[in-house]
CSV table of C-alpha atoms in Angstrom, one decimal:
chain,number,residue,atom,x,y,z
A,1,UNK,CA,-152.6,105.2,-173.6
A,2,UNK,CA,-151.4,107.6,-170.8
A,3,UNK,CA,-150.6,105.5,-167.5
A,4,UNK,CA,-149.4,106.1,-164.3
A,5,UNK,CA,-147.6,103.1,-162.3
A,6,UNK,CA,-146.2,103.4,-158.2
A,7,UNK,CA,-143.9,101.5,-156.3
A,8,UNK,CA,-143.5,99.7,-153.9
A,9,UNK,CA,-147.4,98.6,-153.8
A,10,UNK,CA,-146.9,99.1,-149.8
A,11,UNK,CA,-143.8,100.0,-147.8
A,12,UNK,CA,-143.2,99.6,-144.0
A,13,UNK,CA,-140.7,101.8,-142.3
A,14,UNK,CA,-139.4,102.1,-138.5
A,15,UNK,CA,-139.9,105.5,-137.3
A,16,UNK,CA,-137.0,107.7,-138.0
A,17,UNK,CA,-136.1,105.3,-141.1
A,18,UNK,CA,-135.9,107.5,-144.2
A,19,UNK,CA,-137.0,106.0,-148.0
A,20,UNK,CA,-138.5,107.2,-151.4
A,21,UNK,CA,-141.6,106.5,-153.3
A,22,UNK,CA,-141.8,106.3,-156.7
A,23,UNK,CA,-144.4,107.7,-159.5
A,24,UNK,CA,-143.2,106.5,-162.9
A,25,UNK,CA,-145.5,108.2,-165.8
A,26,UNK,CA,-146.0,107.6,-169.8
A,27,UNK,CA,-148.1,110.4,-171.4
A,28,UNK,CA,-148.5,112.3,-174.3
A,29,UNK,CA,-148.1,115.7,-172.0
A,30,UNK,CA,-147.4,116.8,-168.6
A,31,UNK,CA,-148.6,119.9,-167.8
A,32,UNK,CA,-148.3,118.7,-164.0
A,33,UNK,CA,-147.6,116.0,-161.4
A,34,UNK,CA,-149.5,116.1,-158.1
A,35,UNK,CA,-148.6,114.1,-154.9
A,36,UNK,CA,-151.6,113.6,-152.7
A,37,UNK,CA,-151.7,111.9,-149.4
A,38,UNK,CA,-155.0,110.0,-148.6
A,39,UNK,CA,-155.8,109.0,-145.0
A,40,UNK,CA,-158.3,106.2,-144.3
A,41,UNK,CA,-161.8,106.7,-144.5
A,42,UNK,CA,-161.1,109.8,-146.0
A,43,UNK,CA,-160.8,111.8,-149.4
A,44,UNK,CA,-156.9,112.6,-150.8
A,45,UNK,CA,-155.1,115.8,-149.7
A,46,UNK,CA,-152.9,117.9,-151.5
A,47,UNK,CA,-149.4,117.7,-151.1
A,48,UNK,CA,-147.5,119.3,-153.9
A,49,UNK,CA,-147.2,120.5,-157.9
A,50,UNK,CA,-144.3,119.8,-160.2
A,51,UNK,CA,-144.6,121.4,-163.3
A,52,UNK,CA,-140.6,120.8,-165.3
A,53,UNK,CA,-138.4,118.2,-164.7
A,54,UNK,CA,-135.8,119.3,-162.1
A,55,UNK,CA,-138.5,120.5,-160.0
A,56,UNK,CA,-138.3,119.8,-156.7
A,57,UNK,CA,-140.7,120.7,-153.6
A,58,UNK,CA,-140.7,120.5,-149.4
A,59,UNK,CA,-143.0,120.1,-146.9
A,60,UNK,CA,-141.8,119.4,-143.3
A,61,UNK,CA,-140.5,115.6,-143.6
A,62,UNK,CA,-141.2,114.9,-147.7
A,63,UNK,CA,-139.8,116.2,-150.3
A,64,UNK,CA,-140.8,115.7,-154.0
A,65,UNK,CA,-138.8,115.7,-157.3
A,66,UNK,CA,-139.6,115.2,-160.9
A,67,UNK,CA,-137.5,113.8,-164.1
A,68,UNK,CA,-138.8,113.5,-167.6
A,69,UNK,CA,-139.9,110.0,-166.7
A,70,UNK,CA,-140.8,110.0,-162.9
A,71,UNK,CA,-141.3,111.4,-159.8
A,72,UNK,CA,-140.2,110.3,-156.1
A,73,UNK,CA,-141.1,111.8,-152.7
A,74,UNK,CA,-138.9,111.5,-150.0
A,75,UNK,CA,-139.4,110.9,-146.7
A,76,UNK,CA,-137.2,111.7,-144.2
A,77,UNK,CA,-136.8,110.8,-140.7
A,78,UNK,CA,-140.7,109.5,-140.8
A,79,UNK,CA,-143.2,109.7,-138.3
A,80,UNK,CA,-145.9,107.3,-137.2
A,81,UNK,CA,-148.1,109.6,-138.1
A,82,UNK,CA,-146.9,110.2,-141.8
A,83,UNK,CA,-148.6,107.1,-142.5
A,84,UNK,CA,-151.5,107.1,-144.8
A,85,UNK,CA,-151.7,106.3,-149.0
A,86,UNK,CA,-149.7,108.6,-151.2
A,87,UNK,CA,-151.4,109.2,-154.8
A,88,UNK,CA,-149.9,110.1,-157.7
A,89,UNK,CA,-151.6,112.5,-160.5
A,90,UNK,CA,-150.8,113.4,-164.2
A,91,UNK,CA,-152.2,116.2,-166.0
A,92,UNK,CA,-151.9,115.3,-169.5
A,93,UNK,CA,-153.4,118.6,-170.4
A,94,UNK,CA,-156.7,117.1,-170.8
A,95,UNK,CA,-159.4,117.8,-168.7
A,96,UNK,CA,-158.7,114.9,-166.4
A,97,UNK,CA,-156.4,113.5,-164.6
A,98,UNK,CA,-154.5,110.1,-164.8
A,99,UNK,CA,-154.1,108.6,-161.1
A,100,UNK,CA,-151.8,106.1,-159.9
A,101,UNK,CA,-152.8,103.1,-157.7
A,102,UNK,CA,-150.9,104.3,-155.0
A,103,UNK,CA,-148.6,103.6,-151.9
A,104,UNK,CA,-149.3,102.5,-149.0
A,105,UNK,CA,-146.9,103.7,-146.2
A,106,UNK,CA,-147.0,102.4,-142.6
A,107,UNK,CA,-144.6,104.1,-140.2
A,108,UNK,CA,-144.3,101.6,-137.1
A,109,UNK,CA,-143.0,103.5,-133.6
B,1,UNK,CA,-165.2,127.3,-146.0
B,2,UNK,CA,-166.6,123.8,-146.4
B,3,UNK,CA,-164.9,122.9,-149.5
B,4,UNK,CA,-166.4,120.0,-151.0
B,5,UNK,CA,-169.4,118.1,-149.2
B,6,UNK,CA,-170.7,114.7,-150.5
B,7,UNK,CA,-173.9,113.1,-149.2
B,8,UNK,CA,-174.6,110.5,-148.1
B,9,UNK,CA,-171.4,109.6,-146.4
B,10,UNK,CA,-172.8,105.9,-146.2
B,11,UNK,CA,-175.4,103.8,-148.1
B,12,UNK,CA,-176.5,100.5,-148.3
B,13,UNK,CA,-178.3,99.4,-151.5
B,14,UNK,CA,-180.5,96.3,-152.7
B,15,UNK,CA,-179.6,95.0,-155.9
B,16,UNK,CA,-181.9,97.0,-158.5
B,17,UNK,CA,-182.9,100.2,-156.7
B,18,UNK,CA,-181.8,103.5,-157.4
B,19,UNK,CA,-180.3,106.3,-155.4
B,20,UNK,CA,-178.1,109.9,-156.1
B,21,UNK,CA,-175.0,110.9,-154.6
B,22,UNK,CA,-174.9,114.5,-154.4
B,23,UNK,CA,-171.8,116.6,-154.2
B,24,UNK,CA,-172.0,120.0,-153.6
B,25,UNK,CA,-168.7,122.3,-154.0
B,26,UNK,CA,-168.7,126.6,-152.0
B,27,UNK,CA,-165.4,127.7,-153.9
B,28,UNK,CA,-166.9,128.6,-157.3
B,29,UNK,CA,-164.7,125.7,-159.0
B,30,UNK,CA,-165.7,125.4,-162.6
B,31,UNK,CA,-164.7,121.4,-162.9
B,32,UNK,CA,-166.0,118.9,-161.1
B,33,UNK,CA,-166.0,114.9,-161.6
B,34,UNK,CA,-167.0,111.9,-160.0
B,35,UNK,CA,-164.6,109.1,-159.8
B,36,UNK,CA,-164.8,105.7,-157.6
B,37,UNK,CA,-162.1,103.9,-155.8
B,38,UNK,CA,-161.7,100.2,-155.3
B,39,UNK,CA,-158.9,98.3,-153.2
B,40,UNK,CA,-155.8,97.8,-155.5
B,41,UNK,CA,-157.4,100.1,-158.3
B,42,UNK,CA,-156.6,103.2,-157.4
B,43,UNK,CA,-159.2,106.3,-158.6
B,44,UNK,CA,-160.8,105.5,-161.9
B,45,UNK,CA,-162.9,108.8,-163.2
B,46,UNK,CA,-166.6,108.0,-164.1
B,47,UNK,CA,-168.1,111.3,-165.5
B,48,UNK,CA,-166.8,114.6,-165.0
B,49,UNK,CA,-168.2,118.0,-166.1
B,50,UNK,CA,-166.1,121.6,-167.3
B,51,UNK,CA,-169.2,123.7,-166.4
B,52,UNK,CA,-172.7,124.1,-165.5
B,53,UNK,CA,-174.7,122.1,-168.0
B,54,UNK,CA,-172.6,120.6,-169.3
B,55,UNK,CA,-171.3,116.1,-168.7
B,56,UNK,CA,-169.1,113.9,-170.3
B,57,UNK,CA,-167.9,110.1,-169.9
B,58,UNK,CA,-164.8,109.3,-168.0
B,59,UNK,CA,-163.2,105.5,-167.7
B,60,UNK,CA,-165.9,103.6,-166.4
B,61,UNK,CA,-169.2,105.8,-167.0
B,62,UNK,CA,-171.4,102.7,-167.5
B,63,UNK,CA,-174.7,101.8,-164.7
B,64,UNK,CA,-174.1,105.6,-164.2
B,65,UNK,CA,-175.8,109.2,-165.1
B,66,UNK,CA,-174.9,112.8,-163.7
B,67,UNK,CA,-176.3,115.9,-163.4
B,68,UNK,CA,-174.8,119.5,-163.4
B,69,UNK,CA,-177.8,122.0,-163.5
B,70,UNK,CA,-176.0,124.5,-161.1
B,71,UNK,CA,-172.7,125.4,-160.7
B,72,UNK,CA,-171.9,124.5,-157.2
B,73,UNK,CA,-173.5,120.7,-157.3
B,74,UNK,CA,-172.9,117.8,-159.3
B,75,UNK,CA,-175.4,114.5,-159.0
B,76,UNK,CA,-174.5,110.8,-159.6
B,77,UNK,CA,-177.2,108.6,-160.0
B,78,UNK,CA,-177.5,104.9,-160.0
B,79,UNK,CA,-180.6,104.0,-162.0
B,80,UNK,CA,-180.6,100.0,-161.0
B,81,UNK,CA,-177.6,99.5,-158.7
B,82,UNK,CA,-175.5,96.7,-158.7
B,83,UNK,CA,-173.1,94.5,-156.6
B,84,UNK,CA,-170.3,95.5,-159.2
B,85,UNK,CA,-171.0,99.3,-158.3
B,86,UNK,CA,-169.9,98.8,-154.7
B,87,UNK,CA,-167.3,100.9,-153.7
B,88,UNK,CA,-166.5,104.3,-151.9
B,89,UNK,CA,-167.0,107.5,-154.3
B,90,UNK,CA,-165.3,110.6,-154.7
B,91,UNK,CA,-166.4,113.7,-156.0
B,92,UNK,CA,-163.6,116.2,-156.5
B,93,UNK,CA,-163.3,119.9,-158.0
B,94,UNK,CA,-161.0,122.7,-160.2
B,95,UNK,CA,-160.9,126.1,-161.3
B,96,UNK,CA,-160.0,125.6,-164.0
B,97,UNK,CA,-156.9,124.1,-166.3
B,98,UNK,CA,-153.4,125.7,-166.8
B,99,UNK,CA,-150.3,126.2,-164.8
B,100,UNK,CA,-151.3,127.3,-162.0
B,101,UNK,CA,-153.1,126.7,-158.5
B,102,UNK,CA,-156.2,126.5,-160.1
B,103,UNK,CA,-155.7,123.0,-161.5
B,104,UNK,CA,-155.3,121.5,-158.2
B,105,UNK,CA,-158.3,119.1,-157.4
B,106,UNK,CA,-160.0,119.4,-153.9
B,107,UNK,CA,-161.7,116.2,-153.1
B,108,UNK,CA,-164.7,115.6,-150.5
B,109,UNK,CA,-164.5,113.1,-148.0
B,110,UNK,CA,-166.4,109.9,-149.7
B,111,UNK,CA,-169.7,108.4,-149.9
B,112,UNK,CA,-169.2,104.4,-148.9
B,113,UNK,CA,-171.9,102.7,-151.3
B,114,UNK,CA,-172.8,98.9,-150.9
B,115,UNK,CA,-175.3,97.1,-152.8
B,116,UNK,CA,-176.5,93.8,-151.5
């Protein structure tokens, strides 16, 4: 069975303290990795696509890379406002998609 | 563009009475699902559709039917809700598959659902 697993469960940084998250995957196919970002009280964003291991994308403070195995994004020099869940997505090249539980990330000032 | 709308944003249920949560989708997206999210579960998928007309059974499709007479809208319905089916629901939408833009999922912003 395809699965998705994140760590850590929920991660407090100081602002300005960089860190990874991590998105560790077992399926039959990836056609795609998605990072989404969800605020509360709110539905998921879209951050980014990785499509080959090796991949890697930016966006202001995050950055996300992908191996055969797993994915982290990276968050540098984080804000108080980068703070929200981050979701992780597989597309197994079937017409869904297998979520993660996600990450909660607090960003104190 | 409004993306992907969900109504209600917020119900409250009694045990055993029925209701629809309609999602309603303005960028011609041929996918659409439904999918439920409960603390520490993450989003587990509970019927989804490829095109208009057509329905099929995600993870956890049971207390629940859908709809997709039209394109743009796709209906959940809860025949005889239950405290079990609590939770805040998700619709979300595609183009389409392959590697490309179009198989990003755009998400509306939740309907919060709680049966007494």
């Amino acid at each position: 069975e395809d699965q998705v697993t994140q760590s850590p469960e929920a991660l407090r940084l100081q602002e300005g303290e960089s860190s990874s998250l991590n998105c560790s995957y077992t399926v039959s196919g990836l056609r795609g990795l998605f990072w989404y970002r969800q605020d509360p009280g709110k539905g998921p964003e879209f951050l980014f696509t990785l499509y080959s291991a090796g991949e890697e994308k930016e966006k202001e403070r995050l950055k996300a890379t992908l191996t055969k195995k797993e994915s982290f994004l990276h968050i540098t020099a984080p804000k108080p406002e980068d703070s929200a869940t981050y979701l992780c997505a597989v597309d197994n090249y079937g017409q869904n998609f297998v979520f993660g539980p996600g990450t909660r990330l607090s960003v104190l000032p | 563009n409004a993306g992907v709308t969900q109504t209600p944003k917020f119900r409250v249920l009694k045990t055993g009475q029925s209701m629809t949560l309609l999602c309603a989708q303005d960028m011609n997206h041929e996918y659409m699902y439904w999918y439920r999210q409960d603390p520490g579960m993450g989003l587990r998928l509970i019927h989804y559709s490829v095109g208009e007309g057509t329905t099929a059974k995600g993870e956890v499709p049971d207390g629940y039917n859908v709809s997709r007479l039209k394109k743009q809208n796709f209906l959940l319905g809860l025949e005889s809700a239950a405290p079990s089916q609590t939770s805040v629901y998700f619709c979300a939408s595609r183009l389409a598959g392959g590697n490309s833009g179009a198989n990003v999922l755009t998400f509306g912003a939740g309907s919060r659902l709680t049966v007494l």
